[in-house]
Short mmCIF file of C-alpha atoms in Angstrom, two decimals:
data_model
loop_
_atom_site.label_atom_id
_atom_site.label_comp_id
_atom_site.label_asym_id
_atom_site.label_seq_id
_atom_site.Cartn_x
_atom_site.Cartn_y
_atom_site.Cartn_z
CA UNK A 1 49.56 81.79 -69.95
CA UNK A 2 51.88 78.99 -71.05
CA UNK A 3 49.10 76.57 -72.06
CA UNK A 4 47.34 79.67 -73.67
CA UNK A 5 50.43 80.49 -75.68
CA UNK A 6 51.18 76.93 -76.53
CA UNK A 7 47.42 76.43 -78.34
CA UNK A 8 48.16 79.31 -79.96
CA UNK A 9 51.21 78.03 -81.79
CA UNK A 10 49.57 74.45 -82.53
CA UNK A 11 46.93 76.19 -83.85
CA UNK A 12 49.22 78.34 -86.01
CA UNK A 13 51.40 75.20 -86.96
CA UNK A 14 48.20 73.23 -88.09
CA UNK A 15 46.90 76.46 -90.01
CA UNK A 16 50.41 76.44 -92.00
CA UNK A 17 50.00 73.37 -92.80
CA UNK A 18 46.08 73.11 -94.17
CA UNK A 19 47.84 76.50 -96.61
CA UNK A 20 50.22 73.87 -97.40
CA UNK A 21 48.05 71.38 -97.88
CA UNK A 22 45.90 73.89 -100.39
CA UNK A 23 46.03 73.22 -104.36
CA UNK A 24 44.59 76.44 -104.66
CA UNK A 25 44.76 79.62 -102.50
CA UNK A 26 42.12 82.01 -101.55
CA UNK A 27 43.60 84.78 -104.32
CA UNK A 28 43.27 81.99 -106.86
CA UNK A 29 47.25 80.82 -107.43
CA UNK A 30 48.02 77.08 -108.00
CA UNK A 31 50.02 75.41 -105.67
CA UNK A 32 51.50 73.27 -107.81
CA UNK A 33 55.54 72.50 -108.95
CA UNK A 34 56.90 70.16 -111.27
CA UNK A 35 59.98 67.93 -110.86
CA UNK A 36 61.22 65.59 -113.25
CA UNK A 37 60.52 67.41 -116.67
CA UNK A 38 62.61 65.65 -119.19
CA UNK A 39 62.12 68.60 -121.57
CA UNK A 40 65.16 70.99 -122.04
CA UNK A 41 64.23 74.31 -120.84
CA UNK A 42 64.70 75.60 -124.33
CA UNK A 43 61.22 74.58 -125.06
CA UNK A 44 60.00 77.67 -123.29
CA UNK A 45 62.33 79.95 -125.32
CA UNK A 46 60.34 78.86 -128.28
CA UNK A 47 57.59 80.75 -126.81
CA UNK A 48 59.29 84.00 -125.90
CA UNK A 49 55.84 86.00 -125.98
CA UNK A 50 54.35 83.55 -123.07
CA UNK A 51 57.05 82.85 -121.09
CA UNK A 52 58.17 86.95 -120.92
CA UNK A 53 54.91 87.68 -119.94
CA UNK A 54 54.52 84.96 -116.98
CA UNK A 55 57.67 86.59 -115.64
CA UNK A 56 56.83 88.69 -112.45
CA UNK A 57 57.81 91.88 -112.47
CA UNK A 58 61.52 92.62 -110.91
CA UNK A 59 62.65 89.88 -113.83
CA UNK A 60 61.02 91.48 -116.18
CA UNK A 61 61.93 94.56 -115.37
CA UNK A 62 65.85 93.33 -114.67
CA UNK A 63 65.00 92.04 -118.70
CA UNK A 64 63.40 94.97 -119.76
CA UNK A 65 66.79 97.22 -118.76
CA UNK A 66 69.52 94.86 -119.42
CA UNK A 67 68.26 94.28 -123.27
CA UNK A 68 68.79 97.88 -124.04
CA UNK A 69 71.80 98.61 -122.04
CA UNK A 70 73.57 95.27 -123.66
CA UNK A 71 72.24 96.29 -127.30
CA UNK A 72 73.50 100.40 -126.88
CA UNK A 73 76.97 98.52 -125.45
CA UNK A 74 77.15 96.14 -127.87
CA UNK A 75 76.97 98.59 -130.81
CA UNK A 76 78.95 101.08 -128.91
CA UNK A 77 81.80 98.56 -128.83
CA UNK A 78 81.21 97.68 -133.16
CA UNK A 79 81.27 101.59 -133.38
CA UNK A 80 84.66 101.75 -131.92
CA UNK A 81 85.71 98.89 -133.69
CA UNK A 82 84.92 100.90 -136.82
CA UNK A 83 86.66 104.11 -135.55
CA UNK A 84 89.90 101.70 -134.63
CA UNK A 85 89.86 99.92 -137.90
CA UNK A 86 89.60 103.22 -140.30
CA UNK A 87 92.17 104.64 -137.61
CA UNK A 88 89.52 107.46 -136.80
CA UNK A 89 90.82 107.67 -133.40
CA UNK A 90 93.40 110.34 -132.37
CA UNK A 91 95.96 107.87 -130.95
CA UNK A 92 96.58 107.20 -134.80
CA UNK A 93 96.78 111.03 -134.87
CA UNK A 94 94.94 111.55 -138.40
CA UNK A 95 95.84 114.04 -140.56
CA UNK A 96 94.08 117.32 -141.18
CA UNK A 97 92.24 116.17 -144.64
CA UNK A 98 91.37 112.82 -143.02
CA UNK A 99 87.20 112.09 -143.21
CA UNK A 100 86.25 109.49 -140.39
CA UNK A 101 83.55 107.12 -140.84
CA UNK A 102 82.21 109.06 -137.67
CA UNK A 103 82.58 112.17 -136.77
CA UNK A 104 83.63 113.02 -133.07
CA UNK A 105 84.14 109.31 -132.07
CA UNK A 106 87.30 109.83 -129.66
CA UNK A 107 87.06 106.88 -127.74
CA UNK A 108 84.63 103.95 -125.89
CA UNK A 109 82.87 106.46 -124.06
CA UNK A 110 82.16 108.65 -127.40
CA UNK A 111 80.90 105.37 -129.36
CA UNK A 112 78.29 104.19 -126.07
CA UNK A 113 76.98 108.05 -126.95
CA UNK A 114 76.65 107.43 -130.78
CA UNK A 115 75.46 103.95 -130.06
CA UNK A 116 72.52 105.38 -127.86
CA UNK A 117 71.67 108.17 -130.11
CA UNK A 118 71.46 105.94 -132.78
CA UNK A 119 69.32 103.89 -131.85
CA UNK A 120 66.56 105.48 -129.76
CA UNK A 121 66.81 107.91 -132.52
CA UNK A 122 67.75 110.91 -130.43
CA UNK A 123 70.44 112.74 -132.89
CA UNK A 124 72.24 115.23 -131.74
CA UNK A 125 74.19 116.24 -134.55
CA UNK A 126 77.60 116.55 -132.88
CA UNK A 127 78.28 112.82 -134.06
CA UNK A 128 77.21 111.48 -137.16
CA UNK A 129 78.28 109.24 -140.16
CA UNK A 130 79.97 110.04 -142.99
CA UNK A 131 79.40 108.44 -146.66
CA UNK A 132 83.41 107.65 -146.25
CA UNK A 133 82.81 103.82 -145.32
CA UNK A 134 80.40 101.84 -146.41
CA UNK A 135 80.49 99.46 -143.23
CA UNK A 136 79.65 102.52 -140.91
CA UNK A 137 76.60 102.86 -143.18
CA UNK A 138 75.26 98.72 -142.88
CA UNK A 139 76.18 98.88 -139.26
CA UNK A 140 73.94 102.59 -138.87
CA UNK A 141 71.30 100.75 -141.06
CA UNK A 142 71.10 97.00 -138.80
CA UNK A 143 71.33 98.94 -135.08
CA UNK A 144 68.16 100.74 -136.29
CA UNK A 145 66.49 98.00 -137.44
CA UNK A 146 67.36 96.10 -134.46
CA UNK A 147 66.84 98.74 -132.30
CA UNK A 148 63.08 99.16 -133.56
CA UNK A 149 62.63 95.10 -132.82
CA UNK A 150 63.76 95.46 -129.32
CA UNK A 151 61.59 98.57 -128.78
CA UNK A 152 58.78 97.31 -129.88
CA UNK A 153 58.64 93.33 -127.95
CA UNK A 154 59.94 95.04 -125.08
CA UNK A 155 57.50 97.91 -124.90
CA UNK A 156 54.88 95.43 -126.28
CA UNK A 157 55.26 93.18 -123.52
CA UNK A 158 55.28 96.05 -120.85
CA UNK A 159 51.71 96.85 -121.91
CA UNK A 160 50.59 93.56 -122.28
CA UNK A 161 51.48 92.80 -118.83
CA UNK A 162 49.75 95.64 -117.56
CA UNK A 163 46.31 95.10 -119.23
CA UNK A 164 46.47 91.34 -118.78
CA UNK A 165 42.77 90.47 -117.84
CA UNK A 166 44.72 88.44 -114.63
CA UNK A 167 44.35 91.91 -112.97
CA UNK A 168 40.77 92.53 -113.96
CA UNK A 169 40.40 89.39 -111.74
CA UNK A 170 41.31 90.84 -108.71
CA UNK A 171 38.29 93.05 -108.51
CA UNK A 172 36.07 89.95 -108.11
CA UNK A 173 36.15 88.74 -104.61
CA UNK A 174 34.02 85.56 -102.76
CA UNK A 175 33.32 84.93 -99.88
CA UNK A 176 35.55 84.30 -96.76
CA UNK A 177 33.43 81.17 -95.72
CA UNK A 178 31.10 78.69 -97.36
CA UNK A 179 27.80 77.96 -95.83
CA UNK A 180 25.60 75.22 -96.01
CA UNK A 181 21.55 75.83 -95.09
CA UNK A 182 18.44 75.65 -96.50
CA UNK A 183 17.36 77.56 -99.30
CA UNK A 184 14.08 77.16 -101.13
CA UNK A 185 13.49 73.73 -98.78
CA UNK A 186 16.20 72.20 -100.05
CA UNK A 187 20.12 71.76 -98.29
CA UNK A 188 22.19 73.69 -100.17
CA UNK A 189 26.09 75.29 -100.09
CA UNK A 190 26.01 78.87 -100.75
CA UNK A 191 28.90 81.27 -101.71
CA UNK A 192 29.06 84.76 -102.26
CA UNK A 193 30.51 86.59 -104.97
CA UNK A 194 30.44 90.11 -105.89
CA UNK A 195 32.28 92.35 -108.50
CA UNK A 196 33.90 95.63 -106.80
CA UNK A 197 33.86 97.46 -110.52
CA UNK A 198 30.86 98.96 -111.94
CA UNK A 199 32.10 97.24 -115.68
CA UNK A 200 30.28 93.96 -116.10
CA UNK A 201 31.96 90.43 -116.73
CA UNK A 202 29.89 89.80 -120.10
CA UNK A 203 28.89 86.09 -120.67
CA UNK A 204 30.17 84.87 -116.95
CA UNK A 205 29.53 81.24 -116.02
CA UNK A 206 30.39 79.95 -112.20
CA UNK A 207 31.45 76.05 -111.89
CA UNK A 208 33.46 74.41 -109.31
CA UNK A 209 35.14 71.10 -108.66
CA UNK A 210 35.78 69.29 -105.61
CA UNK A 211 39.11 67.90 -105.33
CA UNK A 212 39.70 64.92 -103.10
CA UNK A 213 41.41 61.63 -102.63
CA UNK A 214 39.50 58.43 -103.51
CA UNK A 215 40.51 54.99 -104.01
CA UNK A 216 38.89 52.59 -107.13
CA UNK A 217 37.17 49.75 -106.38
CA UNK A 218 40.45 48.29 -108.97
CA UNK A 219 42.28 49.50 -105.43
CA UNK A 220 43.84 52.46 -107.11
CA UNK A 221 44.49 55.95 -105.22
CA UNK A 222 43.45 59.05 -106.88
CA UNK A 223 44.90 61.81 -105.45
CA UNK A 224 43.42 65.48 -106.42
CA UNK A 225 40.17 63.01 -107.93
CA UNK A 226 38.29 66.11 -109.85
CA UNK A 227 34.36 65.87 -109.22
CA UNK A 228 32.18 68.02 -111.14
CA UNK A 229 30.12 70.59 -108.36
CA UNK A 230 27.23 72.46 -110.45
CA UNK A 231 26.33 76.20 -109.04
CA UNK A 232 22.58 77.61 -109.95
CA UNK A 233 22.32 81.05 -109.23
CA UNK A 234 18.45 82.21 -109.20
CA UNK A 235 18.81 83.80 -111.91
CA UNK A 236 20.22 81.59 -114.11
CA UNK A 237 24.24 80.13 -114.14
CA UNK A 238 24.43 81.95 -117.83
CA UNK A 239 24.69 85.07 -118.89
CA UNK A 240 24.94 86.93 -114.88
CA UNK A 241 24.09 90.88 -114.76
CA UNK A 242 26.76 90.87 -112.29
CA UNK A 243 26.70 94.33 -111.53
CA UNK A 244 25.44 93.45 -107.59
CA UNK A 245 26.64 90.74 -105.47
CA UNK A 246 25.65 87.26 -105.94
CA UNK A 247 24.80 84.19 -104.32
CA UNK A 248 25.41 81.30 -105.70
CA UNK A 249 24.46 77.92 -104.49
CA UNK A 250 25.03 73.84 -104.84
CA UNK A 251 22.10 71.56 -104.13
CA UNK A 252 22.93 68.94 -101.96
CA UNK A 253 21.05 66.43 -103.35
CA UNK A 254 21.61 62.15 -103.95
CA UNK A 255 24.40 63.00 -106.47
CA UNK A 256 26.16 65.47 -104.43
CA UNK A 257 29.17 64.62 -102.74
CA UNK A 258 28.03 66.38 -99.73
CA UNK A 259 25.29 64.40 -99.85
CA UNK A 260 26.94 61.39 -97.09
CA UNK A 261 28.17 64.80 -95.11
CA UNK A 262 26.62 65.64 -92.02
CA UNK A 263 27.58 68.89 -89.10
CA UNK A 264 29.26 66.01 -87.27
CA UNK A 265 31.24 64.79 -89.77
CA UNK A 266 32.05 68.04 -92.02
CA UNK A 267 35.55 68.52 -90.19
CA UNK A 268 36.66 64.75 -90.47
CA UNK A 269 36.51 64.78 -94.44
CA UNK A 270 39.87 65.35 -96.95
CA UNK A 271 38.40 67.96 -99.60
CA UNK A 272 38.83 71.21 -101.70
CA UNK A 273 36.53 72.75 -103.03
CA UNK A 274 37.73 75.09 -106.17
CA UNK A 275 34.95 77.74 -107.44
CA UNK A 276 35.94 79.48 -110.99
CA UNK A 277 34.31 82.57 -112.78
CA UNK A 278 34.87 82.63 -116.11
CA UNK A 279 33.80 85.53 -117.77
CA UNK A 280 34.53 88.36 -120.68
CA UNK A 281 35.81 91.28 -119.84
CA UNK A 282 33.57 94.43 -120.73
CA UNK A 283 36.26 96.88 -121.65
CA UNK A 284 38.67 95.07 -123.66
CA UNK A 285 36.88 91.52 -124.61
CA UNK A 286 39.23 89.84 -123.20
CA UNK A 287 38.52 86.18 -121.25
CA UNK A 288 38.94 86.29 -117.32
CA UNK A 289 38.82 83.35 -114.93
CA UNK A 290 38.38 84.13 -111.39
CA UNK A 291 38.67 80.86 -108.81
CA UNK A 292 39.01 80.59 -105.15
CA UNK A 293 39.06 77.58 -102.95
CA UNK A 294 37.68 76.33 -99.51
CA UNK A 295 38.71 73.61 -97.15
CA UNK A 296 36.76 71.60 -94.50
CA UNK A 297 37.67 74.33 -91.57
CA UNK A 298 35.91 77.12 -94.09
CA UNK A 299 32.98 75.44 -94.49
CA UNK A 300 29.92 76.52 -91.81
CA UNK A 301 27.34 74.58 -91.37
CA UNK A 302 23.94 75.85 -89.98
CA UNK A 303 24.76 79.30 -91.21
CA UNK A 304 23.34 81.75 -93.91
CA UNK A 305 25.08 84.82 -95.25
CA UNK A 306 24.03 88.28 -93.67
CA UNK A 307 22.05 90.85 -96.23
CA UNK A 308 23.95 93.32 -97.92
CA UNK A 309 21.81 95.01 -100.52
CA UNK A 310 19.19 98.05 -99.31
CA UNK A 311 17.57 100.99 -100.11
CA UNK A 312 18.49 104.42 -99.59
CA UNK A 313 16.13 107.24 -99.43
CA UNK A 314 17.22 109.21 -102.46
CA UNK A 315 16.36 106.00 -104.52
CA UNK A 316 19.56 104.29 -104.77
CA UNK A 317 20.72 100.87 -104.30
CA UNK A 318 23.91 100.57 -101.74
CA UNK A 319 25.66 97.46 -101.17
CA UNK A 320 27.62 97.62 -97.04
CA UNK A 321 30.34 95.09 -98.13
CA UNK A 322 31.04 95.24 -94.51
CA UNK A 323 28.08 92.27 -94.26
CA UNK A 324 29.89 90.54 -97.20
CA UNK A 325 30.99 87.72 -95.34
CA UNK A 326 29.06 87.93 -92.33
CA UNK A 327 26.89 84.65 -91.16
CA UNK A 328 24.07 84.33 -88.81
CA UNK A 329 23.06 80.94 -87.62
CA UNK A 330 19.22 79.46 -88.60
CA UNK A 331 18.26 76.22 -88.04
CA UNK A 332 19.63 73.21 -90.39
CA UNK A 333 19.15 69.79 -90.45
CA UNK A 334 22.36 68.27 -89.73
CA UNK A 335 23.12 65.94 -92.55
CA UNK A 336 21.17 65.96 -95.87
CA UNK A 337 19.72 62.34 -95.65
CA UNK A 338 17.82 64.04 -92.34
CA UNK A 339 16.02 66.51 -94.37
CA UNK A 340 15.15 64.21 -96.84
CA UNK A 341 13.59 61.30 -94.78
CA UNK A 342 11.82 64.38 -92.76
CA UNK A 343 10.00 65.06 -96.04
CA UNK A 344 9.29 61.68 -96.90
CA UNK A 345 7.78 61.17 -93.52
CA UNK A 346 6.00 64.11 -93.89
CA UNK A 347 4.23 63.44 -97.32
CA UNK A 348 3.29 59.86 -96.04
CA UNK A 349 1.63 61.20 -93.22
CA UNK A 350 -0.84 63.38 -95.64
CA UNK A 351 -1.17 60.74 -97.70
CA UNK A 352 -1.83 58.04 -95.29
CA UNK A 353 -1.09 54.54 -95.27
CA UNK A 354 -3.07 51.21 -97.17
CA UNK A 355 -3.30 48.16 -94.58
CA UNK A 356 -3.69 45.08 -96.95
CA UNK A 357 -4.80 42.90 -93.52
CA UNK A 358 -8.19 45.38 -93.37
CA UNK A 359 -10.98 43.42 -94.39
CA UNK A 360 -14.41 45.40 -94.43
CA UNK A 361 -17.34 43.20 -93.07
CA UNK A 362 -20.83 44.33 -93.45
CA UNK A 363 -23.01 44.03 -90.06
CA UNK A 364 -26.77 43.33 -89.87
CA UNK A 365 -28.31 45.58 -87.69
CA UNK A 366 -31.75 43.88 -86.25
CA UNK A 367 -34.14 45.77 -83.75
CA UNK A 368 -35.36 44.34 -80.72
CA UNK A 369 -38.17 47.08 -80.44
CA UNK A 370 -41.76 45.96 -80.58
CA UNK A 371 -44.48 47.88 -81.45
#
């Protein structure tokens, strides 16, 4: 029980640290920080409108609230600065043919009232201004104005956030696992993708990029070294009717990376694999981008994904997404180079060989019979 319990943790503790280890997670976030920025901070004030809407949520929420409390208090306190300056207040105990600059303003409380009326344009009619003073009427004239600004980035950004085409994203989904088999009678690495909304991604194109740690031949050491990984999908990498799932798939070929890989070895190697989707979104035309990653330990090799497409009698095509990322083993050569000496060996044998030694000698053929 003890040993049983102690694998389980130093599996656990080697798990946390391959997430760790991961530039990109399975949901498609970058695990990435900065340290060291010499830029002032008040570079991303210049863009408000980005850096509002890459806030999550509670901040922007904690935003959203405290701008129109602060503006309703700040004019609420100007309000009563008015009301103490024209000595509208009763502690100055106004006489009876006195005209305030606003009516019913009786203390801090009674200007936070008139300040939020004002300005989310709710009017009562128990307080208003008066064309006594003139600075009642610029101050009535600049909370609305400024009131409308707030309202409108605020709100603005509210609705941005929600329709951002991030969340479209989360309705496309790959594969648990990459596998690696042979498709067509060639070695390739297949992934599954498949889009859980009926609305198509118009214009998608699937790419990835392999990131791993090399060293130049100058003796230089690359780490995250970016190398170009093209998917074909049968039906062309342009341009998908993605309206079913997909699989899409990398030749391992001589200018693969994976091409030196073998079963053996597959564990042993340092890389990430990053897939993206780009794509437009159907609904609102705006550009999504989609990625996932997989490690070493997500990688099966000697395995091809399950079927998950069929027929129903009524006509209809249903997709069990319960198969999604199901694999069933078949038989793979264990390393690329295999394969392709296998089919070398293969064609020479139909072809046959040329022996330069063979000489061809002609015989004469006498006969010994008499007649």
């Amino acid at each position: 029980m003890f040993s049983y319990l102690r694998e389980r943790f130093t599996s656990h503790l080697r798990e946390r640290g391959r997430r760790r280890a991961r530039l990109v997670s399975k949901d498609g976030r970058c695990n990435i920080e900065f340290g060291n920025v010499e830029q002032s901070r008040f570079v991303f004030l210049i863009d408000i409108w980005t850096t509002i809407l890459d806030l999550r949520w509670r901040y922007k929420m904690t935003i959203f609230i405290s701008a129109f409390l602060g503006s309703w208090f700040l004019f609420g306190l100007l309000w009563y600065v008015v009301a103490y300056i024209h000595k509208d207040l009763p502690e100055f105990n106004p006489s009876i043919n006195h005209t305030p600059c606003v009516e019913n303003i009786n203390g801090l409380t009674s200007a936070f009232l008139f300040s939020l009326e004002t300005q989310v344009t709710i009017g009562y009619g128990f307080r208003c201004v008066t064309e006594q003073c003139a600075t009642a009427i610029f101050l009535l004239i600049f909370q609305s104005i400024l009131g409308v600004i707030i309202n409108s980035f605020m709100c603005g950004a509210i609705l941005a956030k929600i329709s951002r085409s991030k969340n479209r994203a989360k309705t496309i989904t790959f594969s648990k696992n990459a596998v690696i088999s042979k498709r067509g009678g060639k070695l390739c690495l297949l992934i599954r993708v498949a889009n859980l909304r009926k609305s198509l991604l118009i214009g998608s194109h699937i790419y990835g990029k392999l990131l791993r740690t090399t060293i130049t031949p100058e003796g230089e050491t690359i780490i995250l070294d970016q190398v170009n990984i093209d998917f074909v999908v049968d039906a062309g990498n342009e341009n998908l009717f993605f309206i079913s799932p997909l699989t899409i798939y990398h030749i391992i070929d001589k200018n693969s990376p994976f091409f030196h890989m073998a079963a053996e070895t597959l564990l042993q190697q340092d890389f990430e694999l990053v897939v993206f989707l780009d794509g437009t979104v159907e609904a609102t035309s705006a550009t999504c981008q989609v990625r996932t990653s997989y490690i070493p330990e997500e990688v099966l090799w000697g395995y091809r994904f399950a079927p998950i497409v069929s027929k129903t009698k009524e006509g209809k095509y249903r997709v069990d997404f319960q198969n999604f990322s199901k694999t069933v083993a078949v038989d793979t050569p264990h390393c690329a180079f295999c394969l392709y000496n296998e089919k070398e060996a293969k064609a020479k044998e139909k072809k046959g060989y040329d022996n330069p030694g063979f000489v061809l000698s002609e015989v004469n053929e006498t006969s010994d019979t008499k007649m």
